[in-house]
């Protein structure tokens, strides 16, 4: 539980209108930028992977199928 100092009313803790962001200019935030390292800009990264269609299946302890998804594409290098 928060303990207030004597003489400090809870209403005085509320943010004052316009107080947030004061002193900031209208600078546009461009976000983070990353340089390309491992891929070629002329080729989409997922086009460089060999794909194959498989069936994904989740079973319980007795072998009963709980979830099944057929004809999904997965990287060929994934183990079966």
CSV table of N, CA and C in Angstrom, one decimal:
chain,number,residue,atom,x,y,z
A,1,UNK,N,0.8,-1.2,0.0
A,1,UNK,CA,0.0,0.0,0.0
A,1,UNK,C,0.9,1.2,0.0
A,2,UNK,N,0.5,2.3,-0.7
A,2,UNK,CA,1.2,3.5,-0.8
A,2,UNK,C,1.0,4.3,0.4
A,3,UNK,N,2.1,4.8,1.0
A,3,UNK,CA,2.0,5.7,2.1
A,3,UNK,C,2.3,7.1,1.6
A,4,UNK,N,1.3,8.0,1.9
A,4,UNK,CA,1.5,9.4,1.5
A,4,UNK,C,2.2,10.2,2.6
A,5,UNK,N,3.0,11.2,2.2
A,5,UNK,CA,3.6,12.0,3.1
A,5,UNK,C,2.6,12.9,3.8
A,6,UNK,N,2.7,13.3,5.0
A,6,UNK,CA,1.8,14.2,5.7
A,6,UNK,C,1.6,15.5,4.9
A,7,UNK,N,0.4,15.9,4.7
A,7,UNK,CA,0.1,17.2,4.0
A,7,UNK,C,0.0,17.0,2.5
A,8,UNK,N,0.2,15.8,2.0
A,8,UNK,CA,0.1,15.6,0.5
A,8,UNK,C,-1.2,15.0,0.2
A,9,UNK,N,-2.0,15.7,-0.5
A,9,UNK,CA,-3.4,15.2,-0.9
A,9,UNK,C,-3.2,14.3,-2.2
A,10,UNK,N,-4.0,13.2,-2.2
A,10,UNK,CA,-4.0,12.3,-3.4
A,10,UNK,C,-4.3,13.1,-4.7
A,11,UNK,N,-5.1,14.1,-4.7
A,11,UNK,CA,-5.5,14.8,-5.9
A,11,UNK,C,-4.3,15.6,-6.5
A,12,UNK,N,-3.3,15.9,-5.6
A,12,UNK,CA,-2.1,16.6,-6.1
A,12,UNK,C,-1.2,15.7,-6.8
A,13,UNK,N,-1.4,14.4,-6.8
A,13,UNK,CA,-0.5,13.4,-7.5
A,13,UNK,C,-1.0,13.2,-9.0
A,14,UNK,N,-2.2,13.6,-9.3
A,14,UNK,CA,-2.7,13.5,-10.7
A,14,UNK,C,-1.9,14.3,-11.6
A,15,UNK,N,-1.7,13.8,-12.8
A,15,UNK,CA,-0.9,14.5,-13.9
A,15,UNK,C,-1.7,15.7,-14.3
A,16,UNK,N,-0.9,16.8,-14.5
A,16,UNK,CA,-1.5,18.0,-14.9
A,16,UNK,C,-1.7,18.0,-16.4
A,17,UNK,N,-2.8,18.6,-16.9
A,17,UNK,CA,-3.0,18.6,-18.4
A,17,UNK,C,-1.9,19.3,-19.1
A,18,UNK,N,-1.4,18.7,-20.1
A,18,UNK,CA,-0.3,19.3,-20.9
A,18,UNK,C,1.1,19.1,-20.3
A,19,UNK,N,1.2,18.5,-19.2
A,19,UNK,CA,2.5,18.4,-18.5
A,19,UNK,C,3.4,17.3,-19.2
A,20,UNK,N,2.7,16.3,-19.8
A,20,UNK,CA,3.5,15.2,-20.5
A,20,UNK,C,4.0,15.7,-21.8
A,21,UNK,N,5.2,15.4,-22.1
A,21,UNK,CA,5.8,15.8,-23.4
A,21,UNK,C,6.2,17.2,-23.5
A,22,UNK,N,6.1,17.9,-22.4
A,22,UNK,CA,6.5,19.4,-22.4
A,22,UNK,C,7.9,19.5,-22.8
A,23,UNK,N,8.2,20.4,-23.6
A,23,UNK,CA,9.6,20.7,-24.0
A,23,UNK,C,10.1,19.8,-25.2
A,24,UNK,N,9.2,19.0,-25.7
A,24,UNK,CA,9.6,18.1,-26.8
A,24,UNK,C,9.2,18.9,-28.1
A,25,UNK,N,10.0,18.8,-29.1
A,25,UNK,CA,9.6,19.3,-30.4
A,25,UNK,C,8.7,18.4,-31.1
A,26,UNK,N,8.3,18.7,-32.3
A,26,UNK,CA,7.4,17.9,-33.1
A,26,UNK,C,8.3,17.0,-34.0
A,27,UNK,N,9.4,16.5,-33.5
A,27,UNK,CA,10.3,15.6,-34.2
A,27,UNK,C,9.6,14.3,-34.5
A,28,UNK,N,9.7,13.9,-35.8
A,28,UNK,CA,9.1,12.6,-36.2
A,28,UNK,C,10.0,11.4,-35.7
A,29,UNK,N,9.4,10.4,-35.2
A,29,UNK,CA,10.2,9.3,-34.7
A,29,UNK,C,10.3,8.3,-35.9
A,30,UNK,N,11.5,8.0,-36.3
A,30,UNK,CA,11.7,7.1,-37.5
A,30,UNK,C,11.9,5.7,-37.0
A,31,UNK,N,12.0,5.4,-35.7
A,31,UNK,CA,12.2,4.1,-35.2
A,31,UNK,C,13.7,3.6,-35.4
A,32,UNK,N,13.9,2.3,-35.1
A,32,UNK,CA,15.2,1.7,-35.3
A,32,UNK,C,15.5,1.4,-36.7
A,33,UNK,N,16.7,1.5,-37.1
A,33,UNK,CA,17.1,1.1,-38.4
A,33,UNK,C,18.2,-0.1,-38.3
A,34,UNK,N,18.0,-1.1,-39.2
A,34,UNK,CA,19.0,-2.2,-39.2
A,34,UNK,C,19.6,-2.3,-40.5
A,35,UNK,N,20.9,-2.6,-40.6
A,35,UNK,CA,21.5,-2.9,-41.9
A,35,UNK,C,21.3,-4.3,-42.2
A,36,UNK,N,21.1,-4.6,-43.5
A,36,UNK,CA,21.0,-6.0,-44.0
A,36,UNK,C,22.4,-6.7,-43.9
A,37,UNK,N,22.4,-7.9,-43.3
A,37,UNK,CA,23.6,-8.6,-43.1
A,37,UNK,C,23.7,-9.9,-43.8
A,38,UNK,N,22.6,-10.8,-43.6
A,38,UNK,CA,22.7,-12.2,-44.0
A,38,UNK,C,21.8,-12.5,-45.3
A,39,UNK,N,21.1,-11.5,-45.8
A,39,UNK,CA,20.2,-11.8,-46.9
A,39,UNK,C,20.5,-10.8,-48.1
A,40,UNK,N,20.1,-11.3,-49.3
A,40,UNK,CA,20.3,-10.5,-50.5
A,40,UNK,C,19.0,-9.7,-50.8
A,41,UNK,N,19.1,-8.4,-51.0
A,41,UNK,CA,17.9,-7.6,-51.2
A,41,UNK,C,17.2,-7.9,-52.5
A,42,UNK,N,17.8,-8.7,-53.4
A,42,UNK,CA,17.2,-9.1,-54.7
A,42,UNK,C,16.4,-10.3,-54.5
A,43,UNK,N,16.5,-11.0,-53.4
A,43,UNK,CA,15.8,-12.3,-53.2
A,43,UNK,C,15.1,-12.4,-51.9
A,44,UNK,N,13.9,-12.7,-51.8
A,44,UNK,CA,13.2,-12.8,-50.5
A,44,UNK,C,13.8,-14.0,-49.7
A,45,UNK,N,14.0,-13.8,-48.4
A,45,UNK,CA,14.7,-14.8,-47.6
A,45,UNK,C,14.0,-16.2,-47.6
A,46,UNK,N,12.6,-16.2,-47.6
A,46,UNK,CA,11.9,-17.5,-47.6
A,46,UNK,C,11.9,-18.2,-48.9
A,47,UNK,N,12.3,-17.5,-50.0
A,47,UNK,CA,12.4,-18.1,-51.3
A,47,UNK,C,13.7,-18.9,-51.4
A,48,UNK,N,14.6,-18.7,-50.5
A,48,UNK,CA,15.9,-19.4,-50.4
A,48,UNK,C,15.8,-20.8,-49.7
A,49,UNK,N,14.7,-21.1,-49.1
A,49,UNK,CA,14.5,-22.3,-48.4
A,49,UNK,C,13.7,-23.3,-49.2
A,50,UNK,N,14.1,-24.6,-49.1
A,50,UNK,CA,13.4,-25.7,-49.8
A,50,UNK,C,12.2,-26.1,-48.9
A,51,UNK,N,11.0,-26.1,-49.4
A,51,UNK,CA,9.8,-26.4,-48.6
A,51,UNK,C,9.2,-27.8,-49.0
A,52,UNK,N,8.5,-28.5,-48.1
A,52,UNK,CA,7.8,-29.7,-48.5
A,52,UNK,C,6.5,-29.7,-47.6
A,53,UNK,N,5.5,-30.4,-48.2
A,53,UNK,CA,4.2,-30.5,-47.5
A,53,UNK,C,4.2,-31.7,-46.5
A,54,UNK,N,3.7,-31.5,-45.3
A,54,UNK,CA,3.7,-32.5,-44.3
A,54,UNK,C,2.4,-32.4,-43.6
A,55,UNK,N,2.2,-33.4,-42.7
A,55,UNK,CA,1.0,-33.4,-41.8
A,55,UNK,C,1.5,-33.2,-40.4
A,56,UNK,N,1.0,-32.2,-39.7
A,56,UNK,CA,1.4,-32.0,-38.3
A,56,UNK,C,0.3,-32.7,-37.4
A,57,UNK,N,0.7,-33.4,-36.4
A,57,UNK,CA,-0.2,-34.2,-35.6
A,57,UNK,C,0.3,-34.2,-34.2
A,58,UNK,N,-0.7,-33.9,-33.3
A,58,UNK,CA,-0.4,-34.0,-31.8
A,58,UNK,C,-1.3,-35.1,-31.3
A,59,UNK,N,-0.7,-36.0,-30.5
A,59,UNK,CA,-1.4,-37.1,-29.9
A,59,UNK,C,-1.3,-37.1,-28.4
A,60,UNK,N,-2.2,-37.7,-27.7
A,60,UNK,CA,-2.1,-37.9,-26.3
A,60,UNK,C,-1.3,-39.1,-26.0
A,61,UNK,N,-1.2,-39.5,-24.7
A,61,UNK,CA,-0.4,-40.6,-24.2
A,61,UNK,C,-0.8,-42.0,-24.9
A,62,UNK,N,-2.1,-42.1,-25.2
A,62,UNK,CA,-2.6,-43.4,-25.7
A,62,UNK,C,-2.5,-43.4,-27.2
A,63,UNK,N,-2.1,-42.3,-27.9
A,63,UNK,CA,-1.9,-42.3,-29.3
A,63,UNK,C,-3.1,-41.7,-30.0
A,64,UNK,N,-4.1,-41.2,-29.3
A,64,UNK,CA,-5.3,-40.6,-29.9
A,64,UNK,C,-4.9,-39.2,-30.4
A,65,UNK,N,-5.4,-38.9,-31.6
A,65,UNK,CA,-5.1,-37.6,-32.2
A,65,UNK,C,-5.9,-36.5,-31.6
A,66,UNK,N,-5.2,-35.5,-31.1
A,66,UNK,CA,-5.8,-34.4,-30.4
A,66,UNK,C,-5.9,-33.2,-31.4
A,67,UNK,N,-4.9,-33.1,-32.2
A,67,UNK,CA,-4.8,-32.0,-33.2
A,67,UNK,C,-4.2,-32.5,-34.5
A,68,UNK,N,-4.7,-32.2,-35.6
A,68,UNK,CA,-4.1,-32.6,-36.9
A,68,UNK,C,-4.3,-31.5,-37.9
A,69,UNK,N,-3.2,-31.2,-38.6
A,69,UNK,CA,-3.2,-30.2,-39.7
A,69,UNK,C,-2.5,-30.8,-40.9
A,70,UNK,N,-3.2,-30.9,-42.0
A,70,UNK,CA,-2.6,-31.6,-43.2
A,70,UNK,C,-2.2,-30.6,-44.2
A,71,UNK,N,-1.2,-31.0,-45.0
A,71,UNK,CA,-0.7,-30.3,-46.2
A,71,UNK,C,-0.1,-28.9,-45.8
A,72,UNK,N,0.7,-28.9,-44.7
A,72,UNK,CA,1.3,-27.6,-44.3
A,72,UNK,C,2.7,-27.6,-44.9
A,73,UNK,N,3.2,-26.5,-45.2
A,73,UNK,CA,4.6,-26.4,-45.7
A,73,UNK,C,5.5,-26.1,-44.6
A,74,UNK,N,6.6,-26.9,-44.6
A,74,UNK,CA,7.6,-26.7,-43.6
A,74,UNK,C,9.0,-26.8,-44.3
A,75,UNK,N,10.0,-26.2,-43.7
A,75,UNK,CA,11.3,-26.3,-44.3
A,75,UNK,C,11.7,-27.8,-44.5
A,76,UNK,N,12.3,-28.2,-45.6
A,76,UNK,CA,12.6,-29.6,-45.9
A,76,UNK,C,13.7,-30.1,-44.9
A,77,UNK,N,14.5,-29.2,-44.4
A,77,UNK,CA,15.6,-29.5,-43.4
A,77,UNK,C,15.1,-29.9,-42.0
A,78,UNK,N,13.9,-29.6,-41.7
A,78,UNK,CA,13.3,-30.0,-40.4
A,78,UNK,C,13.2,-31.5,-40.3
A,79,UNK,N,13.5,-32.0,-39.1
A,79,UNK,CA,13.4,-33.4,-38.9
A,79,UNK,C,11.9,-33.8,-38.8
A,80,UNK,N,11.7,-35.1,-39.2
A,80,UNK,CA,10.3,-35.5,-39.2
A,80,UNK,C,10.0,-36.2,-37.9
